[in-house]
Tab-separated table of C-alpha atoms in Angstrom:
chain	number	residue	atom	x	y	z
A	1248	MET	CA	0.000	0.000	0.000
A	1249	THR	CA	1.298	3.472	-0.862
A	1250	ALA	CA	1.588	6.195	1.723
A	1251	PRO	CA	-0.983	9.007	1.730
A	1252	PRO	CA	0.146	12.499	0.804
A	1253	SER	CA	2.113	14.349	3.479
A	1254	ARG	CA	-0.469	17.017	4.276
A	1255	THR	CA	2.219	19.429	5.460
A	1256	GLY	CA	3.805	19.723	2.010
A	1257	LEU	CA	0.621	19.352	-0.024
A	1258	ARG	CA	-0.513	22.518	-1.736
A	1259	LEU	CA	-1.914	24.137	-4.860
A	1260	GLU	CA	0.289	26.437	-6.908
A	1261	LYS	CA	-0.790	28.972	-9.492
A	1262	ILE	CA	0.503	28.041	-12.948
A	1263	THR	CA	3.541	30.209	-13.684
A	1264	PRO	CA	6.447	30.203	-16.139
A	1265	ALA	CA	8.444	28.384	-13.436
A	1266	ASN	CA	6.070	25.385	-13.210
A	1267	VAL	CA	4.207	25.259	-16.520
A	1268	ASP	CA	6.515	22.578	-17.939
A	1269	ALA	CA	5.908	20.391	-14.884
A	1270	ALA	CA	2.160	20.816	-15.360
A	1271	LEU	CA	2.382	19.951	-19.058
A	1272	ALA	CA	4.401	16.812	-18.272
A	1273	LEU	CA	1.654	15.273	-16.099
A	1274	ARG	CA	0.032	12.159	-17.600
A	1275	VAL	CA	-2.897	10.069	-16.394
A	1276	HIS	CA	-3.106	6.319	-17.060
A	1277	ALA	CA	-3.561	5.549	-20.765
A	1278	HIS	CA	-7.048	4.076	-20.196
A	1279	GLN	CA	-8.111	7.364	-18.506
A	1280	GLU	CA	-7.111	9.633	-21.371
A	1281	ARG	CA	-10.561	9.437	-22.931
A	1282	ASN	CA	-12.063	10.724	-19.663
A	1283	VAL	CA	-10.051	13.912	-19.189
A	1284	ALA	CA	-8.407	16.410	-21.512
A	1285	PRO	CA	-4.647	16.835	-21.268
A	1286	VAL	CA	-3.242	19.713	-19.239
A	1287	ALA	CA	-2.235	21.566	-22.434
A	1288	THR	CA	-5.885	21.728	-23.519
A	1289	SER	CA	-6.918	22.948	-20.076
A	1290	LEU	CA	-4.303	25.703	-20.088
A	1291	ALA	CA	-5.433	26.848	-23.527
A	1292	GLU	CA	-9.020	26.983	-22.251
A	1293	ALA	CA	-7.862	28.823	-19.119
A	1294	TYR	CA	-6.265	31.451	-21.341
A	1295	ALA	CA	-9.447	31.766	-23.420
A	1296	PHE	CA	-11.788	31.936	-20.397
A	1297	GLY	CA	-9.615	34.373	-18.419
A	1298	GLU	CA	-10.779	35.070	-14.867
A	1299	ALA	CA	-13.495	32.390	-15.092
A	1300	ALA	CA	-10.828	29.652	-15.098
A	1301	TRP	CA	-8.805	28.745	-12.004
A	1302	PRO	CA	-5.955	26.384	-13.025
A	1303	ARG	CA	-3.649	25.024	-10.311
A	1304	LEU	CA	-0.776	22.566	-10.038
A	1305	ILE	CA	-1.089	20.068	-7.176
A	1306	VAL	CA	2.277	19.724	-5.463
A	1307	ASP	CA	3.400	17.402	-2.669
A	1308	GLY	CA	6.661	18.704	-1.215
A	1309	ASP	CA	8.617	19.538	-4.349
A	1310	ARG	CA	6.867	16.945	-6.549
A	1311	PRO	CA	4.043	17.911	-8.946
A	1312	VAL	CA	1.387	15.173	-8.624
A	1313	GLY	CA	-1.607	16.605	-10.437
A	1314	PHE	CA	-3.454	19.455	-12.059
A	1315	LEU	CA	-6.903	20.871	-11.491
A	1316	MET	CA	-8.923	23.600	-13.066
A	1317	ALA	CA	-12.044	25.095	-11.594
A	1318	PHE	CA	-14.610	27.205	-13.400
A	1319	LEU	CA	-15.948	30.269	-11.627
A	1320	ASP	CA	-19.441	31.662	-12.096
A	1321	LEU	CA	-20.022	30.592	-15.697
A	1322	PRO	CA	-23.463	30.541	-17.352
A	1323	TRP	CA	-24.704	26.951	-17.447
A	1324	ASP	CA	-27.374	27.061	-20.157
A	1325	GLU	CA	-27.989	30.617	-21.312
A	1326	GLU	CA	-30.819	29.625	-23.644
A	1327	ARG	CA	-32.759	27.858	-20.898
A	1328	ASP	CA	-31.938	30.134	-17.955
A	1329	PRO	CA	-29.513	33.049	-18.367
A	1330	ALA	CA	-29.439	33.513	-14.571
A	1331	ASP	CA	-28.200	29.944	-13.928
A	1332	ARG	CA	-24.516	30.538	-13.218
A	1333	ARG	CA	-22.365	27.799	-11.748
A	1334	SER	CA	-18.911	27.123	-10.379
A	1335	GLY	CA	-17.156	23.813	-10.116
A	1336	LEU	CA	-14.366	21.453	-11.001
A	1337	TRP	CA	-13.634	21.575	-14.714
A	1338	ARG	CA	-10.603	19.276	-14.880
A	1339	LEU	CA	-8.768	16.934	-12.553
A	1340	ASN	CA	-5.633	15.152	-13.752
A	1341	ILE	CA	-3.720	13.114	-11.186
A	1342	SER	CA	-0.433	11.729	-12.485
A	1343	ALA	CA	-0.610	7.983	-13.154
A	1344	ASP	CA	2.183	7.296	-10.663
A	1345	ALA	CA	0.481	9.356	-7.930
A	1346	GLN	CA	-3.057	7.941	-8.087
A	1347	GLY	CA	-4.632	6.184	-5.136
A	1348	ARG	CA	-2.851	8.318	-2.546
A	1349	GLY	CA	-5.521	10.891	-1.711
A	1350	TYR	CA	-4.453	13.648	-4.091
A	1351	GLY	CA	-7.785	13.694	-5.922
A	1352	GLY	CA	-9.687	14.042	-2.650
A	1353	PHE	CA	-7.345	16.829	-1.600
A	1354	ALA	CA	-7.930	18.606	-4.933
A	1355	VAL	CA	-11.724	18.417	-4.661
A	1356	ALA	CA	-11.599	19.648	-1.045
A	1357	ALA	CA	-9.364	22.557	-2.102
A	1358	VAL	CA	-11.749	23.602	-4.891
A	1359	ARG	CA	-14.681	23.220	-2.509
A	1360	GLU	CA	-12.968	25.521	0.004
A	1361	GLU	CA	-12.060	28.084	-2.686
A	1362	LEU	CA	-15.649	28.173	-3.934
A	1363	ARG	CA	-16.951	28.472	-0.353
A	1364	ARG	CA	-14.520	31.363	0.197
A	1365	ARG	CA	-15.872	33.055	-2.944
A	1366	GLY	CA	-19.478	32.659	-1.745
A	1367	ALA	CA	-20.592	29.724	-3.915
A	1368	ASP	CA	-22.854	27.245	-2.163
A	1369	ARG	CA	-22.449	24.395	-4.672
A	1370	LEU	CA	-19.589	22.740	-6.516
A	1371	TYR	CA	-20.473	21.116	-9.837
A	1372	VAL	CA	-18.512	18.496	-11.747
A	1373	THR	CA	-19.110	16.438	-14.884
A	1374	TRP	CA	-17.743	13.030	-15.734
A	1375	HIS	CA	-17.885	10.442	-18.454
A	1376	PRO	CA	-20.122	7.595	-17.291
A	1377	GLY	CA	-18.906	4.046	-17.492
A	1378	GLU	CA	-16.933	1.419	-15.705
A	1379	ASP	CA	-13.559	3.117	-16.163
A	1380	GLY	CA	-14.872	6.651	-15.607
A	1381	PRO	CA	-14.448	8.692	-12.418
A	1382	GLY	CA	-18.099	8.505	-11.311
A	1383	ALA	CA	-17.425	6.189	-8.358
A	1384	PHE	CA	-14.631	8.492	-7.153
A	1385	TYR	CA	-16.921	11.532	-7.167
A	1386	ARG	CA	-19.779	9.652	-5.490
A	1387	ARG	CA	-17.411	8.506	-2.700
A	1388	LEU	CA	-16.621	12.168	-2.069
A	1389	GLY	CA	-20.328	12.943	-1.648
A	1390	PHE	CA	-21.340	14.206	-5.086
A	1391	ARG	CA	-24.888	13.396	-6.123
A	1392	THR	CA	-26.078	13.322	-9.702
A	1393	THR	CA	-28.390	16.136	-10.754
A	1394	GLY	CA	-30.174	14.204	-13.488
A	1395	GLU	CA	-28.638	16.560	-16.050
A	1396	VAL	CA	-26.282	15.650	-18.839
A	1397	SER	CA	-23.699	18.027	-20.288
A	1398	GLY	CA	-22.735	16.758	-23.725
A	1399	ASP	CA	-22.246	13.071	-22.980
A	1400	GLN	CA	-21.217	13.623	-19.355
A	1401	THR	CA	-23.065	13.096	-16.087
A	1402	VAL	CA	-23.484	16.221	-13.952
A	1403	GLY	CA	-22.822	15.965	-10.227
A	1404	VAL	CA	-23.064	18.475	-7.405
A	1405	ILE	CA	-22.034	18.808	-3.772
A	1406	ASP	CA	-22.759	21.564	-1.281
A	1407	THR	CA	-19.786	23.692	-0.325
A	1408	THR	CA	-21.375	24.666	2.980
A	1409	ASP	CA	-21.632	21.090	4.260
A	1410	PRO	CA	-19.142	20.663	7.108
A	1411	GLN	CA	-18.195	17.231	5.744
A	1412	ASP	CA	-14.728	17.430	4.177
A	1413	GLY	CA	-15.720	15.317	1.212
């Protein structure tokens, strides 16, 4: 069994010129590649979406172990309800050699706390359904499905105000 992350050295770092190459080098398991876009795609989207994107490198000590990107206050379905604005987890890439050690749970908790700090009461996430998709991971953290589908992905939500850490 692998050791859990050392919480003292575990942190999120803003993507900068000093760490962008480390972020771009992160790779998930080959069978997971269909479930999550590569970091390069996420960083391009972060550039295009500006302040609505919140990309961060997940670092344990001096070792990059993952990447996350949150979305902040984006319109969900402007045609149906222009007032429906949501925030949530847009991407989560944990390096293949770092999976199963609690980094994903840490990342979701960090996004949940950031959204709570910004006044959001819900954290949304989408995932590809299926046996090898991340649905079971998100459900274990307390996400419940909304009954919505975004493209071909299941939509899940969790309250940010719930004292449970996820």
